[in-house]
Every structure is written in structure tokens, then in C-alpha cells.
């Protein structure tokens, strides 16, 4: 099931996405969900065309934990070694936006980069998850863009500003819940800017697997329903400019599209 979060006439709801096509092509319908998707829920049977709503980030995370340098070719393109231990950092909740929302170019940077990433959405409260239980704590998968002020990342020892500024974490367009870890671990992932391909990789090229990352993160902290893990980006990261439209597409999930604007 594809689960979206949206607003219509000032009300916010979750809905199951039905039909074929994309956000842009139209033809998709939302069956409004009664209840909260992480627990038991029912479809209401009340349907609205997706073209009539505003998509919101598909989850409201308590935290976004991101992993750096998890694809060897990407580490190499920035002149970095693959770390012995995964590099983990946070993106704040205020960085999260949905598909169709604007990425605001931050004033302190002159080098904004896109990073297409598979996002793992957690479905239940968990800590110290053993490898064989990882499948039980995953709610589904969505597309993410770990938008990065590369110059600030290189200038500043910690990445809180470079990767945590407002609008730096587009997520969406929805969460795909019918996907096994094995399937999610071998998907084509790409980023385009103004329709031109910039990144193309496969999630099978991740150095640390989805299971590895959930085990590693939950050794340290409790994850809550709706929390998100960004799993790293393949090679091909590159600049975004004001006016650009960046799209992250992951096979079997969908396309996350955002425009870059000047911060007003
Ligand atoms: Mg990243």
C-alpha cells in the first residue's frame, strides 16, 4: 500500500493511494484512512483525487537519522574514505518538507547539492533491535533528498547547519509499505535536475545494509513510529541553483519533486 499524508480544505489526513500514474500525470485517488497508519486502521471508502489535495511529508518524524558515505563511489567523488564505522547525523524535524514544497536556498551557502536517498520509515517504538527483528520495525520506504550546503559541510566540523537548515529534507511523495527488506535493498535510485539525469545507482551498492543501519542506530537510541533513516547517496551529487527542479525517483516507490527558490 502507498500511504500519503495530505491536506484538503484545512484538514490533514492520511490516505491510501490508488490508481496508476504519478503525482504530475494525474489519475491517482486517495482513499482516506481512519486512524493512524502505524497501528490498526481502516480505509474509509471516501475518496478524493490526489490532484485536489496538497501533499504533505508522508510522515511527521520525531527525528531523521541520516547516514553519510554509504556508497563507495560517492565517498570517492568527494575525496573521502569509506568510514570504518557508519557516519550518523541528524536532520531536524524543521528540515522536513513534502513533494511539491520548495527547497529554500540558504543564505550562508554558495554550493547547494542534491543527494538522492532511500528513506526507511520506522513503524514501531524500538531499541536494540536484533538483525532478525529489523523487518518487524520497518513501516515502509519513501524517497528522500539529503540536500546539503556542501561548502558549509567542508567549512564546519559538524554538519548541523550544512545538512539541517530549513527545507533540507524533502520526503515523499508517499510511503510504500508492501516491500520486503530484500526488495528495498535492490532498487534503482536516481536524481534528475530540470529533467537531466545527475545520479543513478542501485540500493544494492550500499556499503551498510538496511539491517546494519537499523541495528547500528538502535544500539544508541530509541526509534519511534514515523522516524526516518536516510541510507546514503550514490555517486553523481551536484549543484542546485535557484529555479531548478530536482526529482528523486526510486523504483517501486515513486518520484519526489521539489523546486529550489531563494529564501524570502
Ligand atoms: Mg546524504
PDB file of C-alpha atoms and ligand atoms in Angstrom:
ATOM      1  CA  UNK A   1       0.000   0.000   0.000  1.00  0.00           C
ATOM      2  CA  UNK A   2       1.158   3.547  -0.726  1.00  0.00           C
ATOM      3  CA  UNK A   3       0.282   5.854   2.174  1.00  0.00           C
ATOM      4  CA  UNK A   4       0.283   9.604   1.673  1.00  0.00           C
ATOM      5  CA  UNK A   5      -0.351  12.450   4.087  1.00  0.00           C
ATOM      6  CA  UNK A   6      -2.177  15.451   2.725  1.00  0.00           C
ATOM      7  CA  UNK A   7      -4.259  18.496   3.464  1.00  0.00           C
ATOM      8  CA  UNK A   8      -7.561  19.428   1.941  1.00  0.00           C
ATOM      9  CA  UNK A   9      -9.733  22.385   2.980  1.00  0.00           C
ATOM     10  CA  UNK A  10      -7.527  22.935   6.017  1.00  0.00           C
ATOM     11  CA  UNK A  11      -7.818  19.345   7.261  1.00  0.00           C
ATOM     12  CA  UNK A  12      -4.885  16.948   7.447  1.00  0.00           C
ATOM     13  CA  UNK A  13      -5.349  13.229   6.803  1.00  0.00           C
ATOM     14  CA  UNK A  14      -3.599  10.085   5.682  1.00  0.00           C
ATOM     15  CA  UNK A  15      -4.812   8.292   2.591  1.00  0.00           C
ATOM     16  CA  UNK A  16      -4.082   5.142   0.615  1.00  0.00           C
ATOM     17  CA  UNK A  17      -3.012   5.991  -2.924  1.00  0.00           C
ATOM     18  CA  UNK A  18      -4.943   4.110  -5.601  1.00  0.00           C
ATOM     19  CA  UNK A  19      -4.599   4.041  -9.369  1.00  0.00           C
ATOM     20  CA  UNK A  20      -1.800   4.195 -11.903  1.00  0.00           C
ATOM     21  CA  UNK A  21       0.355   7.164 -12.778  1.00  0.00           C
ATOM     22  CA  UNK A  22       2.353   9.822 -10.998  1.00  0.00           C
ATOM     23  CA  UNK A  23       1.571  12.930  -8.984  1.00  0.00           C
ATOM     24  CA  UNK A  24       2.141  15.000 -12.112  1.00  0.00           C
ATOM     25  CA  UNK A  25       0.281  12.787 -14.603  1.00  0.00           C
ATOM     26  CA  UNK A  26      -2.901  12.669 -12.539  1.00  0.00           C
ATOM     27  CA  UNK A  27      -5.255   9.717 -12.282  1.00  0.00           C
ATOM     28  CA  UNK A  28      -4.394   8.916  -8.675  1.00  0.00           C
ATOM     29  CA  UNK A  29      -7.018   8.821  -5.947  1.00  0.00           C
ATOM     30  CA  UNK A  30      -6.681   8.862  -2.157  1.00  0.00           C
ATOM     31  CA  UNK A  31      -8.870   6.625  -0.012  1.00  0.00           C
ATOM     32  CA  UNK A  32      -8.958   8.457   3.315  1.00  0.00           C
ATOM     33  CA  UNK A  33      -7.611   6.452   6.256  1.00  0.00           C
ATOM     34  CA  UNK A  34      -9.483   6.247   9.557  1.00  0.00           C
ATOM     35  CA  UNK A  35      -6.951   6.095  12.373  1.00  0.00           C
ATOM     36  CA  UNK A  36      -3.180   6.223  12.376  1.00  0.00           C
ATOM     37  CA  UNK A  37      -1.368   4.186   9.740  1.00  0.00           C
ATOM     38  CA  UNK A  38       1.244   2.725  12.133  1.00  0.00           C
ATOM     39  CA  UNK A  39      -1.440   0.962  14.139  1.00  0.00           C
ATOM     40  CA  UNK A  40      -4.693  -0.667  13.069  1.00  0.00           C
ATOM     41  CA  UNK A  41      -6.526   1.432  10.567  1.00  0.00           C
ATOM     42  CA  UNK A  42      -9.351   1.194   8.097  1.00  0.00           C
ATOM     43  CA  UNK A  43      -9.921   2.718   4.727  1.00  0.00           C
ATOM     44  CA  UNK A  44     -12.966   4.977   4.939  1.00  0.00           C
ATOM     45  CA  UNK A  45     -14.049   4.472   1.336  1.00  0.00           C
ATOM     46  CA  UNK A  46     -14.213   8.266   1.000  1.00  0.00           C
ATOM     47  CA  UNK A  47     -12.046   9.089  -1.980  1.00  0.00           C
ATOM     48  CA  UNK A  48     -10.512  12.329  -3.226  1.00  0.00           C
ATOM     49  CA  UNK A  49      -8.448  12.884  -6.365  1.00  0.00           C
ATOM     50  CA  UNK A  50      -4.805  13.415  -5.487  1.00  0.00           C
ATOM     51  CA  UNK A  51      -4.795  16.426  -7.829  1.00  0.00           C
ATOM     52  CA  UNK A  52      -7.239  18.173  -5.460  1.00  0.00           C
ATOM     53  CA  UNK A  53      -5.057  17.955  -2.329  1.00  0.00           C
ATOM     54  CA  UNK A  54      -1.745  19.310  -1.172  1.00  0.00           C
ATOM     55  CA  UNK A  55       0.696  16.518  -0.422  1.00  0.00           C
ATOM     56  CA  UNK A  56       2.481  16.873   2.913  1.00  0.00           C
ATOM     57  CA  UNK A  57       5.562  14.987   4.087  1.00  0.00           C
ATOM     58  CA  UNK A  58       4.245  11.412   4.356  1.00  0.00           C
ATOM     59  CA  UNK A  59       5.397  11.139   7.962  1.00  0.00           C
ATOM     60  CA  UNK A  60       5.986  13.548  10.838  1.00  0.00           C
ATOM     61  CA  UNK A  61       9.210  12.148  12.241  1.00  0.00           C
ATOM     62  CA  UNK A  62      10.381  12.673  15.787  1.00  0.00           C
ATOM     63  CA  UNK A  63      13.841  12.504  14.237  1.00  0.00           C
ATOM     64  CA  UNK A  64      15.585  11.868  10.948  1.00  0.00           C
ATOM     65  CA  UNK A  65      18.820   9.914  11.353  1.00  0.00           C
ATOM     66  CA  UNK A  66      20.992  10.087   8.268  1.00  0.00           C
ATOM     67  CA  UNK A  67      23.992   8.024   7.243  1.00  0.00           C
ATOM     68  CA  UNK A  68      26.905   9.544   5.350  1.00  0.00           C
ATOM     69  CA  UNK A  69      29.278   7.890   2.870  1.00  0.00           C
ATOM     70  CA  UNK A  70      27.352   4.660   2.452  1.00  0.00           C
ATOM     71  CA  UNK A  71      28.134   4.249  -1.273  1.00  0.00           C
ATOM     72  CA  UNK A  72      31.818   3.794  -2.164  1.00  0.00           C
ATOM     73  CA  UNK A  73      31.671   5.756  -5.436  1.00  0.00           C
ATOM     74  CA  UNK A  74      30.049   8.722  -3.717  1.00  0.00           C
ATOM     75  CA  UNK A  75      32.636   8.737  -0.908  1.00  0.00           C
ATOM     76  CA  UNK A  76      35.351   8.688  -3.579  1.00  0.00           C
ATOM     77  CA  UNK A  77      33.852  11.524  -5.649  1.00  0.00           C
ATOM     78  CA  UNK A  78      34.179  13.863  -2.661  1.00  0.00           C
ATOM     79  CA  UNK A  79      37.673  12.564  -1.850  1.00  0.00           C
ATOM     80  CA  UNK A  80      36.568  10.701   1.277  1.00  0.00           C
ATOM     81  CA  UNK A  81      37.425   7.253   2.534  1.00  0.00           C
ATOM     82  CA  UNK A  82      34.677   4.787   3.349  1.00  0.00           C
ATOM     83  CA  UNK A  83      34.489   5.100   7.155  1.00  0.00           C
ATOM     84  CA  UNK A  84      35.166   2.071   9.377  1.00  0.00           C
ATOM     85  CA  UNK A  85      32.031   2.877  11.353  1.00  0.00           C
ATOM     86  CA  UNK A  86      28.926   4.401   9.708  1.00  0.00           C
ATOM     87  CA  UNK A  87      28.795   8.204   9.950  1.00  0.00           C
ATOM     88  CA  UNK A  88      25.453   9.154  11.506  1.00  0.00           C
ATOM     89  CA  UNK A  89      23.960  12.622  11.846  1.00  0.00           C
ATOM     90  CA  UNK A  90      20.568  14.203  12.460  1.00  0.00           C
ATOM     91  CA  UNK A  91      18.402  16.301  10.232  1.00  0.00           C
ATOM     92  CA  UNK A  92      15.941  18.275  12.378  1.00  0.00           C
ATOM     93  CA  UNK A  93      12.188  17.939  12.031  1.00  0.00           C
ATOM     94  CA  UNK A  94      12.072  21.536  10.799  1.00  0.00           C
ATOM     95  CA  UNK A  95      14.093  20.472   7.742  1.00  0.00           C
ATOM     96  CA  UNK A  96      11.340  18.114   6.526  1.00  0.00           C
ATOM     97  CA  UNK A  97       9.165  19.129   3.565  1.00  0.00           C
ATOM     98  CA  UNK A  98       6.928  17.164   1.207  1.00  0.00           C
ATOM     99  CA  UNK A  99       6.875  16.595  -2.524  1.00  0.00           C
ATOM    100  CA  UNK A 100       5.982  19.820  -4.313  1.00  0.00           C
ATOM    101  CA  UNK A 101       7.266  22.029  -1.499  1.00  0.00           C
ATOM    102  CA  UNK A 102      10.113  24.442  -2.168  1.00  0.00           C
ATOM    103  CA  UNK A 103      13.736  23.973  -1.135  1.00  0.00           C
ATOM    104  CA  UNK A 104      14.905  27.376   0.126  1.00  0.00           C
ATOM    105  CA  UNK A 105      18.494  28.150  -0.866  1.00  0.00           C
ATOM    106  CA  UNK A 106      20.214  29.105   2.404  1.00  0.00           C
ATOM    107  CA  UNK A 107      21.912  32.496   2.675  1.00  0.00           C
ATOM    108  CA  UNK A 108      25.158  31.070   4.123  1.00  0.00           C
ATOM    109  CA  UNK A 109      25.922  28.814   1.151  1.00  0.00           C
ATOM    110  CA  UNK A 110      27.012  29.157  -2.447  1.00  0.00           C
ATOM    111  CA  UNK A 111      27.123  25.440  -3.153  1.00  0.00           C
ATOM    112  CA  UNK A 112      23.892  23.546  -2.606  1.00  0.00           C
ATOM    113  CA  UNK A 113      23.892  19.856  -3.602  1.00  0.00           C
ATOM    114  CA  UNK A 114      21.188  17.232  -4.102  1.00  0.00           C
ATOM    115  CA  UNK A 115      21.613  13.738  -2.588  1.00  0.00           C
ATOM    116  CA  UNK A 116      19.026  11.134  -3.651  1.00  0.00           C
ATOM    117  CA  UNK A 117      18.471   8.605  -0.856  1.00  0.00           C
ATOM    118  CA  UNK A 118      16.261   5.689   0.068  1.00  0.00           C
ATOM    119  CA  UNK A 119      14.416   6.563   3.294  1.00  0.00           C
ATOM    120  CA  UNK A 120      13.399   3.837   5.734  1.00  0.00           C
ATOM    121  CA  UNK A 121      10.293   4.708   7.779  1.00  0.00           C
ATOM    122  CA  UNK A 122      10.022   3.119  11.228  1.00  0.00           C
ATOM    123  CA  UNK A 123       6.643   1.719  12.281  1.00  0.00           C
ATOM    124  CA  UNK A 124       7.035   0.927  15.961  1.00  0.00           C
ATOM    125  CA  UNK A 125       8.943   2.073  19.000  1.00  0.00           C
ATOM    126  CA  UNK A 126      12.155   0.098  19.153  1.00  0.00           C
ATOM    127  CA  UNK A 127      15.594  -0.052  20.714  1.00  0.00           C
ATOM    128  CA  UNK A 128      18.482  -2.506  20.414  1.00  0.00           C
ATOM    129  CA  UNK A 129      16.794  -4.246  17.529  1.00  0.00           C
ATOM    130  CA  UNK A 130      18.430  -7.590  16.678  1.00  0.00           C
ATOM    131  CA  UNK A 131      19.125  -8.161  12.990  1.00  0.00           C
ATOM    132  CA  UNK A 132      16.381 -10.777  12.616  1.00  0.00           C
ATOM    133  CA  UNK A 133      13.764  -8.371  14.045  1.00  0.00           C
ATOM    134  CA  UNK A 134      14.576  -5.415  11.762  1.00  0.00           C
ATOM    135  CA  UNK A 135      11.775  -6.376   9.383  1.00  0.00           C
ATOM    136  CA  UNK A 136       9.261  -6.043  12.229  1.00  0.00           C
ATOM    137  CA  UNK A 137      10.090  -2.401  12.957  1.00  0.00           C
ATOM    138  CA  UNK A 138      10.020  -1.081   9.384  1.00  0.00           C
ATOM    139  CA  UNK A 139       6.767   0.532   8.261  1.00  0.00           C
ATOM    140  CA  UNK A 140       7.862   1.197   4.683  1.00  0.00           C
ATOM    141  CA  UNK A 141      10.050   3.173   2.331  1.00  0.00           C
ATOM    142  CA  UNK A 142       9.985   6.568   0.698  1.00  0.00           C
ATOM    143  CA  UNK A 143      12.254   8.844  -1.344  1.00  0.00           C
ATOM    144  CA  UNK A 144      14.458  11.464   0.281  1.00  0.00           C
ATOM    145  CA  UNK A 145      16.746  14.252  -0.784  1.00  0.00           C
ATOM    146  CA  UNK A 146      19.520  14.943   1.735  1.00  0.00           C
ATOM    147  CA  UNK A 147      20.005  18.495   0.477  1.00  0.00           C
ATOM    148  CA  UNK A 148      23.439  19.689   1.556  1.00  0.00           C
ATOM    149  CA  UNK A 149      25.239  23.025   1.677  1.00  0.00           C
ATOM    150  CA  UNK A 150      28.498  21.415   0.544  1.00  0.00           C
ATOM    151  CA  UNK A 151      30.670  24.466   1.199  1.00  0.00           C
ATOM    152  CA  UNK A 152      29.375  24.735   4.772  1.00  0.00           C
ATOM    153  CA  UNK A 153      29.847  20.982   5.243  1.00  0.00           C
ATOM    154  CA  UNK A 154      33.505  21.351   4.294  1.00  0.00           C
ATOM    155  CA  UNK A 155      33.984  24.520   6.348  1.00  0.00           C
ATOM    156  CA  UNK A 156      32.250  23.403   9.547  1.00  0.00           C
ATOM    157  CA  UNK A 157      33.308  20.421  11.598  1.00  0.00           C
ATOM    158  CA  UNK A 158      29.782  19.263  12.429  1.00  0.00           C
ATOM    159  CA  UNK A 159      27.091  19.194   9.747  1.00  0.00           C
ATOM    160  CA  UNK A 160      24.162  20.613  11.718  1.00  0.00           C
ATOM    161  CA  UNK A 161      23.871  23.744   9.578  1.00  0.00           C
ATOM    162  CA  UNK A 162      25.083  22.239   6.289  1.00  0.00           C
ATOM    163  CA  UNK A 163      22.526  19.420   6.371  1.00  0.00           C
ATOM    164  CA  UNK A 164      19.985  20.722   8.868  1.00  0.00           C
ATOM    165  CA  UNK A 165      18.778  24.037   7.502  1.00  0.00           C
ATOM    166  CA  UNK A 166      15.045  24.518   6.941  1.00  0.00           C
ATOM    167  CA  UNK A 167      13.706  22.634   3.866  1.00  0.00           C
ATOM    168  CA  UNK A 168      16.850  20.471   3.552  1.00  0.00           C
ATOM    169  CA  UNK A 169      14.941  17.189   3.962  1.00  0.00           C
ATOM    170  CA  UNK A 170      12.342  16.617   1.234  1.00  0.00           C
ATOM    171  CA  UNK A 171      10.494  13.300   1.842  1.00  0.00           C
ATOM    172  CA  UNK A 172       7.806  11.660  -0.265  1.00  0.00           C
ATOM    173  CA  UNK A 173       5.663  11.522  -2.213  1.00  0.00           C
ATOM    174  CA  UNK A 174       4.264   8.664  -0.070  1.00  0.00           C
ATOM    175  CA  UNK A 175       5.389   5.614   1.921  1.00  0.00           C
ATOM    176  CA  UNK A 176       5.360   2.240   0.137  1.00  0.00           C
ATOM    177  CA  UNK A 177       4.521  -0.346   2.798  1.00  0.00           C
ATOM    178  CA  UNK A 178       4.364  -3.514   0.655  1.00  0.00           C
ATOM    179  CA  UNK A 179       8.079  -4.003   0.191  1.00  0.00           C
ATOM    180  CA  UNK A 180      10.422  -6.523   1.779  1.00  0.00           C
ATOM    181  CA  UNK A 181      13.878  -5.559   3.002  1.00  0.00           C
ATOM    182  CA  UNK A 182      15.320  -7.735   0.227  1.00  0.00           C
ATOM    183  CA  UNK A 183      13.322  -5.829  -2.402  1.00  0.00           C
ATOM    184  CA  UNK A 184      14.221  -2.431  -0.927  1.00  0.00           C
ATOM    185  CA  UNK A 185      17.868  -3.477  -0.980  1.00  0.00           C
ATOM    186  CA  UNK A 186      17.986  -3.732  -4.780  1.00  0.00           C
ATOM    187  CA  UNK A 187      16.202  -0.756  -6.326  1.00  0.00           C
ATOM    188  CA  UNK A 188      17.252   1.748  -8.975  1.00  0.00           C
ATOM    189  CA  UNK A 189      17.636   5.206  -7.458  1.00  0.00           C
ATOM    190  CA  UNK A 190      18.134   8.363  -9.457  1.00  0.00           C
ATOM    191  CA  UNK A 191      18.150  12.135  -9.250  1.00  0.00           C
ATOM    192  CA  UNK A 192      17.376  14.463 -12.126  1.00  0.00           C
ATOM    193  CA  UNK A 193      17.710  18.242 -12.247  1.00  0.00           C
ATOM    194  CA  UNK A 194      15.446  20.001 -14.758  1.00  0.00           C
ATOM    195  CA  UNK A 195      14.874  16.589 -16.344  1.00  0.00           C
ATOM    196  CA  UNK A 196      18.588  15.845 -16.807  1.00  0.00           C
ATOM    197  CA  UNK A 197      19.971  12.779 -15.065  1.00  0.00           C
ATOM    198  CA  UNK A 198      22.551  13.501 -12.365  1.00  0.00           C
ATOM    199  CA  UNK A 199      22.605  10.439 -10.114  1.00  0.00           C
ATOM    200  CA  UNK A 200      21.849   6.833 -10.991  1.00  0.00           C
ATOM    201  CA  UNK A 201      22.629   3.955  -8.693  1.00  0.00           C
ATOM    202  CA  UNK A 202      21.196   0.897  -7.012  1.00  0.00           C
ATOM    203  CA  UNK A 203      20.454   0.452  -3.351  1.00  0.00           C
ATOM    204  CA  UNK A 204      22.373  -2.844  -3.623  1.00  0.00           C
ATOM    205  CA  UNK A 205      25.530  -0.701  -3.749  1.00  0.00           C
ATOM    206  CA  UNK A 206      25.044   0.442  -0.152  1.00  0.00           C
ATOM    207  CA  UNK A 207      28.067  -0.482   1.973  1.00  0.00           C
ATOM    208  CA  UNK A 208      25.971  -0.960   5.110  1.00  0.00           C
ATOM    209  CA  UNK A 209      22.668  -2.697   4.553  1.00  0.00           C
ATOM    210  CA  UNK A 210      19.281  -1.583   5.827  1.00  0.00           C
ATOM    211  CA  UNK A 211      19.570  -4.201   8.604  1.00  0.00           C
ATOM    212  CA  UNK A 212      23.082  -2.986   9.520  1.00  0.00           C
ATOM    213  CA  UNK A 213      21.848   0.588   9.834  1.00  0.00           C
ATOM    214  CA  UNK A 214      18.803  -0.188  11.994  1.00  0.00           C
ATOM    215  CA  UNK A 215      20.975  -2.322  14.322  1.00  0.00           C
ATOM    216  CA  UNK A 216      23.666   0.374  14.483  1.00  0.00           C
ATOM    217  CA  UNK A 217      21.292   3.273  15.191  1.00  0.00           C
ATOM    218  CA  UNK A 218      19.094   1.454  17.703  1.00  0.00           C
ATOM    219  CA  UNK A 219      22.171   0.397  19.688  1.00  0.00           C
ATOM    220  CA  UNK A 220      22.262   4.055  20.643  1.00  0.00           C
ATOM    221  CA  UNK A 221      18.727   5.391  20.606  1.00  0.00           C
ATOM    222  CA  UNK A 222      15.041   4.575  20.662  1.00  0.00           C
ATOM    223  CA  UNK A 223      13.308   4.994  17.323  1.00  0.00           C
ATOM    224  CA  UNK A 224       9.642   5.991  17.301  1.00  0.00           C
ATOM    225  CA  UNK A 225       6.857   5.397  14.777  1.00  0.00           C
ATOM    226  CA  UNK A 226       7.388   7.807  11.890  1.00  0.00           C
ATOM    227  CA  UNK A 227      11.114   8.188  12.467  1.00  0.00           C
ATOM    228  CA  UNK A 228      13.159   8.112   9.295  1.00  0.00           C
ATOM    229  CA  UNK A 229      16.576   6.710   8.396  1.00  0.00           C
ATOM    230  CA  UNK A 230      18.324   8.144   5.334  1.00  0.00           C
ATOM    231  CA  UNK A 231      20.590   5.460   3.934  1.00  0.00           C
ATOM    232  CA  UNK A 232      23.178   7.465   1.989  1.00  0.00           C
ATOM    233  CA  UNK A 233      23.502   8.634  -1.589  1.00  0.00           C
ATOM    234  CA  UNK A 234      25.024   7.119  -4.725  1.00  0.00           C
ATOM    235  CA  UNK A 235      27.603   8.957  -6.850  1.00  0.00           C
ATOM    236  CA  UNK A 236      26.700  11.932  -9.001  1.00  0.00           C
ATOM    237  CA  UNK A 237      25.853  14.583  -6.430  1.00  0.00           C
ATOM    238  CA  UNK A 238      25.977  18.064  -7.862  1.00  0.00           C
ATOM    239  CA  UNK A 239      24.837  21.646  -7.667  1.00  0.00           C
ATOM    240  CA  UNK A 240      21.332  23.016  -7.335  1.00  0.00           C
ATOM    241  CA  UNK A 241      20.539  26.591  -8.312  1.00  0.00           C
ATOM    242  CA  UNK A 242      17.580  28.845  -7.666  1.00  0.00           C
ATOM    243  CA  UNK A 243      14.881  27.932 -10.202  1.00  0.00           C
ATOM    244  CA  UNK A 244      15.978  24.303 -10.592  1.00  0.00           C
ATOM    245  CA  UNK A 245      13.544  21.436 -10.239  1.00  0.00           C
ATOM    246  CA  UNK A 246      15.101  18.364  -8.618  1.00  0.00           C
ATOM    247  CA  UNK A 247      13.423  14.962  -8.723  1.00  0.00           C
ATOM    248  CA  UNK A 248      14.397  11.814  -6.816  1.00  0.00           C
ATOM    249  CA  UNK A 249      12.923   8.626  -8.259  1.00  0.00           C
ATOM    250  CA  UNK A 250      13.177   5.213  -6.629  1.00  0.00           C
ATOM    251  CA  UNK A 251      11.971   2.139  -8.465  1.00  0.00           C
ATOM    252  CA  UNK A 252       8.770   0.740  -6.988  1.00  0.00           C
ATOM    253  CA  UNK A 253       8.221   3.767  -4.743  1.00  0.00           C
ATOM    254  CA  UNK A 254       7.692   6.958  -6.751  1.00  0.00           C
ATOM    255  CA  UNK A 255       9.117  10.388  -7.511  1.00  0.00           C
ATOM    256  CA  UNK A 256       9.822  13.203  -5.067  1.00  0.00           C
ATOM    257  CA  UNK A 257       9.900  16.577  -6.833  1.00  0.00           C
ATOM    258  CA  UNK A 258      10.973  19.945  -5.394  1.00  0.00           C
ATOM    259  CA  UNK A 259      11.819  23.339  -6.790  1.00  0.00           C
ATOM    260  CA  UNK A 260      14.653  25.483  -5.450  1.00  0.00           C
ATOM    261  CA  UNK A 261      13.760  29.041  -4.516  1.00  0.00           C
ATOM    262  CA  UNK A 262      15.569  31.953  -2.955  1.00  0.00           C
ATOM    263  CA  UNK A 263      14.802  32.211   0.737  1.00  0.00           C
ATOM    264  CA  UNK A 264      12.399  35.138   1.073  1.00  0.00           C
TER     265      UNK A 264
HETATM  266 MG1  LIG B   1      23.418  12.045   2.383  1.00  0.00          MG
END
